[in-house]
Coordinates of C-alpha atoms in Angstrom, one line a residue:
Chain M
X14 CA -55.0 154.7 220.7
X15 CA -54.3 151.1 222.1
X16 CA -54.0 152.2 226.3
X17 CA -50.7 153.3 227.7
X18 CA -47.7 152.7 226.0
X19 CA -45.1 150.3 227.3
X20 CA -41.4 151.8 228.5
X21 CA -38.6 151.1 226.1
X22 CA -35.8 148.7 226.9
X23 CA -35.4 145.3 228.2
X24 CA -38.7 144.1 230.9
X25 CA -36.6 141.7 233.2
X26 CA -38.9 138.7 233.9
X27 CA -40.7 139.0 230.4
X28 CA -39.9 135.7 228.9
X29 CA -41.1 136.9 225.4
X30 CA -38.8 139.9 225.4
X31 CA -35.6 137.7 227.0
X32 CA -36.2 135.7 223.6
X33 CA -36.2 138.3 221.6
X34 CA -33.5 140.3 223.0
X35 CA -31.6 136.9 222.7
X36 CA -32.6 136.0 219.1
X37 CA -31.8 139.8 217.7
X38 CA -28.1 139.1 219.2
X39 CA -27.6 135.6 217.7
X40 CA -28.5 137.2 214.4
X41 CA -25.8 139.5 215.1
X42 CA -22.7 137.5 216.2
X43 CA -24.4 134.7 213.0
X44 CA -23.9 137.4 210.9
X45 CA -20.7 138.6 212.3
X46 CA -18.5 135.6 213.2
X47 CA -20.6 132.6 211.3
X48 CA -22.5 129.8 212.4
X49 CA -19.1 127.6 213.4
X50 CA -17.1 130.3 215.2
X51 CA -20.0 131.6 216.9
X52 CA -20.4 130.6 220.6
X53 CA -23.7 130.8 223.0
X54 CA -21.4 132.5 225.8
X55 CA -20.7 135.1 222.9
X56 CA -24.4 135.4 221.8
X57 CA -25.3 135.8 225.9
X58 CA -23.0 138.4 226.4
X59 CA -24.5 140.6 223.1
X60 CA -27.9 139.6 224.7
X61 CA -27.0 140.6 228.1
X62 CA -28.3 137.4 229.8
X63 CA -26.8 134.2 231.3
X64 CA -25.6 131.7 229.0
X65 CA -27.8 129.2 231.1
X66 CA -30.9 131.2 229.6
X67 CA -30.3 130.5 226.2
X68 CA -29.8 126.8 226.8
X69 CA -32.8 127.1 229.0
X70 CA -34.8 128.7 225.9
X71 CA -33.2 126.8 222.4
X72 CA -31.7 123.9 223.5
X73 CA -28.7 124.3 220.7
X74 CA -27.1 126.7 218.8
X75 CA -28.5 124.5 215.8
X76 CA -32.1 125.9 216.8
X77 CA -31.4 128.9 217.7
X78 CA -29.7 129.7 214.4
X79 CA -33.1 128.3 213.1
X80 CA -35.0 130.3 214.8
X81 CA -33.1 133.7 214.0
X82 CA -33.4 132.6 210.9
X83 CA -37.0 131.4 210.7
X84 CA -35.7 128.3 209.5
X85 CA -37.7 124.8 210.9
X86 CA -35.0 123.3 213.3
X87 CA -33.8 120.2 211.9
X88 CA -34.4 117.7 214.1
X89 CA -38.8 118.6 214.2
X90 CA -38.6 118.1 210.7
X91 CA -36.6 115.3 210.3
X92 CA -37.0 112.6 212.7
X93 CA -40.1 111.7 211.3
X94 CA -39.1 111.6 207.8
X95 CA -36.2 109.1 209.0
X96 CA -38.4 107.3 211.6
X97 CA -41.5 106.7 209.7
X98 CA -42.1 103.8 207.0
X99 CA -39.2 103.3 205.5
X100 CA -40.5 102.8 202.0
X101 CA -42.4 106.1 201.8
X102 CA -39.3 108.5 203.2
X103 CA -38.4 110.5 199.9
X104 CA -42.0 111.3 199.9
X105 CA -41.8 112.6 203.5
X106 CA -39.2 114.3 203.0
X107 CA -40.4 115.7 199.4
X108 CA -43.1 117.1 201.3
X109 CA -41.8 118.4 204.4
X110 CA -39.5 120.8 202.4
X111 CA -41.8 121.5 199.9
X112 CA -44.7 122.6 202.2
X113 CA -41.8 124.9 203.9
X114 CA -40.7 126.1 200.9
X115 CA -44.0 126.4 199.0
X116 CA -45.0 130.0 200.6
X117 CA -44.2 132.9 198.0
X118 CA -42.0 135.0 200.6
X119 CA -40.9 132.4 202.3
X120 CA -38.2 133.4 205.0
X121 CA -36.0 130.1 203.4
X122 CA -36.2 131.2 199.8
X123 CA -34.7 134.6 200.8
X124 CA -32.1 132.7 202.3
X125 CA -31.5 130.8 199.7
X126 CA -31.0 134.2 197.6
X127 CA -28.4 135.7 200.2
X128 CA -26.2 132.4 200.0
X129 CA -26.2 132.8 195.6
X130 CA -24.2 135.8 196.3
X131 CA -23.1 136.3 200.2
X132 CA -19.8 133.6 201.0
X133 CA -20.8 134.3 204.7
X134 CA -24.4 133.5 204.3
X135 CA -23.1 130.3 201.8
X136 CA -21.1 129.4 204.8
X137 CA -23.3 129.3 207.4
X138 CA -25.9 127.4 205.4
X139 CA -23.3 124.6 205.0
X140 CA -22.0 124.7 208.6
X141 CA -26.2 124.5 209.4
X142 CA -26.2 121.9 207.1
X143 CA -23.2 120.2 208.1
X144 CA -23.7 120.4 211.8
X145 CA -27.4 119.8 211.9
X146 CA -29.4 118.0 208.9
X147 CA -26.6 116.1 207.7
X148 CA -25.5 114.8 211.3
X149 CA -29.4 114.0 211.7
X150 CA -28.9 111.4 209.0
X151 CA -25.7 110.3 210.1
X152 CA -27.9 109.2 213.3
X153 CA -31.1 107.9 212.2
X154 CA -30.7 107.4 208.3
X155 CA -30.5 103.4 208.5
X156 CA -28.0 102.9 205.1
X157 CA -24.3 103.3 204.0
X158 CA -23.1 107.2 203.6
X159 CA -26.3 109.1 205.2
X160 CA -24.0 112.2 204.5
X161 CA -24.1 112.2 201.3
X162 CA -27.8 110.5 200.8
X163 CA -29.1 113.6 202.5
X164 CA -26.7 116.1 200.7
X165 CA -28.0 114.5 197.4
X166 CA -31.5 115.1 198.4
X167 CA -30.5 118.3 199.7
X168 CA -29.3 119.4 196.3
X169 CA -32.1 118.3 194.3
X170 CA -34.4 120.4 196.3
X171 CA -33.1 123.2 197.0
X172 CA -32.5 123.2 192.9
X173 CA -36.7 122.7 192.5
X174 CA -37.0 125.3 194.7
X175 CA -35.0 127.7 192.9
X176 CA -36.4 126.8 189.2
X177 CA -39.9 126.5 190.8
X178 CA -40.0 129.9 192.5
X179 CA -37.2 132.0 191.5
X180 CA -36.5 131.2 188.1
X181 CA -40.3 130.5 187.8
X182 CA -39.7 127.7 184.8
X183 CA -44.2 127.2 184.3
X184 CA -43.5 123.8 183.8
X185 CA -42.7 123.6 187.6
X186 CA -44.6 126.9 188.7
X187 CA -47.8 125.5 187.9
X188 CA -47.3 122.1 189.9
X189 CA -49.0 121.9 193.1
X190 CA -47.3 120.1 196.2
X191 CA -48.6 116.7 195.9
X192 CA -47.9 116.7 192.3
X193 CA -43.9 117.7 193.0
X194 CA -44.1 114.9 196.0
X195 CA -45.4 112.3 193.3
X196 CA -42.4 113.4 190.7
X197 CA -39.5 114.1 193.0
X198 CA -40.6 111.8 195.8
X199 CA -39.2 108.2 194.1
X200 CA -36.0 110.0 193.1
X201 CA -35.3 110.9 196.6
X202 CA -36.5 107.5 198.0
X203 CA -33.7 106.2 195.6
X204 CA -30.7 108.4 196.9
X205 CA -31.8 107.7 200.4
X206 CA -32.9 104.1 200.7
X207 CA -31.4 102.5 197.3
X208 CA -27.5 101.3 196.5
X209 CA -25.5 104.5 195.1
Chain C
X158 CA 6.4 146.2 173.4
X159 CA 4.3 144.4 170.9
X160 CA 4.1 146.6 167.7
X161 CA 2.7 149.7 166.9
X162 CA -0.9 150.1 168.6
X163 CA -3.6 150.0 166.4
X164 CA -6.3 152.4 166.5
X165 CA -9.0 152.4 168.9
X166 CA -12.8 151.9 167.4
X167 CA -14.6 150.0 165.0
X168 CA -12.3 148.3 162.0
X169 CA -15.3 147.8 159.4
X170 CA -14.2 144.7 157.3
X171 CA -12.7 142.5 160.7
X172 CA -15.4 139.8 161.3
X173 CA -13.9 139.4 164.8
X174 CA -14.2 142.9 166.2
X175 CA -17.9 143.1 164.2
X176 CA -18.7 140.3 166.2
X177 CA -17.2 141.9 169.7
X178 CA -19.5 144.7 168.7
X179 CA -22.2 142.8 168.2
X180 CA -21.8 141.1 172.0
X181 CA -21.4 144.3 173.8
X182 CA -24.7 145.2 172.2
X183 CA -26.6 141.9 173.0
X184 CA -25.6 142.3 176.7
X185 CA -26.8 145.9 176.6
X186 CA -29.9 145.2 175.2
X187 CA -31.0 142.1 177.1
X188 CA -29.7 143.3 180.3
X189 CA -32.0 146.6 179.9
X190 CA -35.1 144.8 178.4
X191 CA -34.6 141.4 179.5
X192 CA -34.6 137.8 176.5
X193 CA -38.1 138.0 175.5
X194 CA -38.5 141.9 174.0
X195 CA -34.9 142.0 173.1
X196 CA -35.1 142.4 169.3
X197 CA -32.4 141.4 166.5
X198 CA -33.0 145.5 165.3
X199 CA -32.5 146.7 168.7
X200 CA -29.5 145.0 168.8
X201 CA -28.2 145.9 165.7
X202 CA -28.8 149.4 166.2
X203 CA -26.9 149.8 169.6
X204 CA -24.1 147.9 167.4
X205 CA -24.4 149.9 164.2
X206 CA -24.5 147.1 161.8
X207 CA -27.0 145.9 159.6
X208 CA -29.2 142.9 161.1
X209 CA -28.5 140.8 158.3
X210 CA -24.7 140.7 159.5
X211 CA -26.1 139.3 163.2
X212 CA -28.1 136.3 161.7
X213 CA -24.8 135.5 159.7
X214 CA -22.7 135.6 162.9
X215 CA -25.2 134.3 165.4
X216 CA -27.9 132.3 163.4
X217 CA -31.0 133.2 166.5
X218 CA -31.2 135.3 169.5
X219 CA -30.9 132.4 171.5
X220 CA -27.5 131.5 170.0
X221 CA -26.9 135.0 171.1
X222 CA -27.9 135.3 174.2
X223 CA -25.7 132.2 175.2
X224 CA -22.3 134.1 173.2
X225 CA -23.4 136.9 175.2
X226 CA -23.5 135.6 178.4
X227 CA -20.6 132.6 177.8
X228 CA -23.1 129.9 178.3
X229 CA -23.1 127.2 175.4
X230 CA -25.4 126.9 172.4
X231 CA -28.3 124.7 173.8
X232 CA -28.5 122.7 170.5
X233 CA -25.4 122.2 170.3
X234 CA -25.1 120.7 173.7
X235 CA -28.6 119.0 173.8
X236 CA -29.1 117.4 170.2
X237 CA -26.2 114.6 170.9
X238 CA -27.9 114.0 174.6
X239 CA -31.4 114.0 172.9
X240 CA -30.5 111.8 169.7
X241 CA -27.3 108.9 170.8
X242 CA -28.3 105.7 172.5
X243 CA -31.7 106.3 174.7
X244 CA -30.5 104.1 177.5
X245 CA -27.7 106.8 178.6
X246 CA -29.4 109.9 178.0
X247 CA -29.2 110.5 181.3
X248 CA -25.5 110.4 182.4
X249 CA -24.8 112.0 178.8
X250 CA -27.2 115.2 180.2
X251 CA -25.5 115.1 183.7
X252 CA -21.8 114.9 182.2
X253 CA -23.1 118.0 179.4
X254 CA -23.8 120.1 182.3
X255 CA -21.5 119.3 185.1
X256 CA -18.0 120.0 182.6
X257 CA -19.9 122.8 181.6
X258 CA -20.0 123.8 185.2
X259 CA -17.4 122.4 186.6
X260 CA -14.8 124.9 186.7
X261 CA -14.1 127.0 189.5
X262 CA -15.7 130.8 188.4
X263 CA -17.4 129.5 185.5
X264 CA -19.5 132.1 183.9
X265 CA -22.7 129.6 184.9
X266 CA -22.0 130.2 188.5
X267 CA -22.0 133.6 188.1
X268 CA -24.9 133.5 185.8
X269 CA -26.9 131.5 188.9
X270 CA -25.8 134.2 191.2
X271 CA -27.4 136.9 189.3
X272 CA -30.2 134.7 188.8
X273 CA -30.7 134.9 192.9
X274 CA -30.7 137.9 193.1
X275 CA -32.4 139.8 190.4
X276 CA -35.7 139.6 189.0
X277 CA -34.4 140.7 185.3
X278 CA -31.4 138.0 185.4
X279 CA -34.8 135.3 186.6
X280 CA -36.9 136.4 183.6
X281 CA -33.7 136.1 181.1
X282 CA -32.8 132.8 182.5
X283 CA -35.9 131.8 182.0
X284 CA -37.2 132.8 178.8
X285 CA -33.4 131.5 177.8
X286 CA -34.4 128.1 178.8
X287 CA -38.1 128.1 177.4
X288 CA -37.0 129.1 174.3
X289 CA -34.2 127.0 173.9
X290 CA -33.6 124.1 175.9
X291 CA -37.3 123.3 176.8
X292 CA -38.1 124.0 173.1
X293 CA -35.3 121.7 172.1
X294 CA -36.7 119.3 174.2
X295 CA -39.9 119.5 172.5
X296 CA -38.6 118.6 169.0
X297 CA -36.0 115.5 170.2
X298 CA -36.8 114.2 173.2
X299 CA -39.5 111.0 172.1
X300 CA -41.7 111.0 175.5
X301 CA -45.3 112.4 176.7
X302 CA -44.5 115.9 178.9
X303 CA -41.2 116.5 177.5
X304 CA -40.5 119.8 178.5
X305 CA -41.9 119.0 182.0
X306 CA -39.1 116.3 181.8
X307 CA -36.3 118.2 180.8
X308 CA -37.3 121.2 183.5
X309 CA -37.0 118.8 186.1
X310 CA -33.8 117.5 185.0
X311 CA -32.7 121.4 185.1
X312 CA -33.8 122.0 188.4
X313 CA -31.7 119.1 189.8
X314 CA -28.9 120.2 188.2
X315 CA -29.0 123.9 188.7
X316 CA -29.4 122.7 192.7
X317 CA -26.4 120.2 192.2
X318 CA -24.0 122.4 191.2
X319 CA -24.9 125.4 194.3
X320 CA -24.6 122.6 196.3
X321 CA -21.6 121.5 195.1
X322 CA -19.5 125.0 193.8
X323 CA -21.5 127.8 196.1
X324 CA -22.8 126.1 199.0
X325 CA -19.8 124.2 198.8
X326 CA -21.3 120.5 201.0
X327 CA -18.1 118.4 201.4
X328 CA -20.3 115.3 200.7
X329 CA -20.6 117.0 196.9
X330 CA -18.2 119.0 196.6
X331 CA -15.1 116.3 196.8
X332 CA -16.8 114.1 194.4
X333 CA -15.7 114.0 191.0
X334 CA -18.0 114.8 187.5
X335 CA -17.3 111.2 186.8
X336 CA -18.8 110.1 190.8
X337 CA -21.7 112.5 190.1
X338 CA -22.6 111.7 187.0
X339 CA -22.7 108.1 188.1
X340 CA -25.1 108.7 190.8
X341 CA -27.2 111.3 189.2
X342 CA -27.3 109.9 185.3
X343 CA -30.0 107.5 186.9
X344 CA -32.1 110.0 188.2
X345 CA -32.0 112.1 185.1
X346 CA -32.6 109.4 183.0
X347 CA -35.9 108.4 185.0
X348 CA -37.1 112.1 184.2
X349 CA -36.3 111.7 180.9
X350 CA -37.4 108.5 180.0
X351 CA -39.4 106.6 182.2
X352 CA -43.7 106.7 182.8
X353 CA -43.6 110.1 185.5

């Protein structure tokens, strides 16, 4: 129907495929092993290419757990939120999650439901977390315990998220983006920017 | 070893093993037809007692619900937030929840875990909190929006505690109810009080 059909198997040379075959095996040893424990040379050999290629293609294991996990990588989304004006980060922030989040389907709200009930998924969010949002902050959030700022922040979203989407509450539902970023925007602003 | 057994089935005249009977009924029924079409007579009828004897235990199907699934009595937990000094209602809402949530395997947890996962446990939870909490809200809390208010109080709270106990972040989960409720009461207490 659509010409000749391609051979099976691996196309040496194909940069598209050499992602893929490399993604499909971080998702395996992720899943296997968890985000700390897991190591590029291990995710190379499942993928059956240099380890030199996978540095070549994701820069970190951060973003390449992102990517097999169709997360945004951490440092796209958050380096402007930190680098911006500084008065107007909880609003950047707000936003930037939200508008990731907001999707119905999105690939973050079903990870969200395997960590409710999965200690292996739970833990590799926090390692994520841990390893990459949180040590973001640690490096560009200019205040006393960026750690916990962000983890604050963290908490209250992922929280709107889940009563906005999963639990449905209409009170939230019904609220578009920019009215969430208005509401939620000042309390974030607070936990990153304000005395604790 | 500890007396003669008694005999197994229903003892009609022991208000304690009525109201065990009445439970397993409630979590039958609302687990198969979720909060909202759950009826008093359905319930009644799985427990084979009259429905006048579950108003007398239980006083509303929301008081049951939250026997049923070990979570506390909304008004009971929300009128003393709602009606003592208006200046603290926010840390009084934060500390409610957070020792309600605070232990290790509390039946909340594993309440939120359900709620990931499973559409029916979503719908429950929610008709549970717009018929209770929200609606509590509506009668005591003296502000414009109030249910909008309280919701968004629940959805910081329902993220701070799977941050905290299921995520499991270091930066929360070390901290104490007192520590949180310091840095979250004033948050809270914008939601519930201040112009949003």
């Amino acid at each position: 129907m659509s010409g000749p059909r391609r051979p099976p198997g691996r196309r040496p040379g194909s940069a598209d495929v050499t992602r893929r075959q490399i993604v499909a095996a971080a998702r395996k040893v992720f899943g296997e092993v968890g985000f700390e424990r897991a190591t590029i040379r291990a995710i190379a050999s499942v993928a059956a290419v240099d380890p030199a290629l996978i540095h070549h293609h994701f820069a970190s294991k951060q973003r390449l757990f992102a990517v097999a996990h169709e997360l945004p990588d951490p440092i796209v989304v958050l380096t402007p939120v930190f680098t911006g004006p500084p008065g107007e980060m909880g609003s950047r922030l707000a936003r930037a999650y939200l508008e990731l989040m907001a999707a119905p389907g999105s690939p973050a709200i079903s990870l969200l439901r395997s960590v409710a009930t999965n200690d292996e998924a739970a833990s590799m969010l926090r390692e994520f977390l841990e390893d990459g949002a949180l040590a973001i902050a640690e490096d560009l959030l200019p205040a006393d315990q960026p750690r916990r700022r962000l983890a604050l922040c963290a908490a209250h979203l992922i929280g709107l998220v889940i009563a906005r989407s999963i639990v449905a509450l209409p009170e939230l539902a019904g609220e578009t983006v920019d009215d969430l970023v208005s509401t939620v925007g000042p309390t974030l602003q607070r936990y990153l920017t304000e005395p604790l």
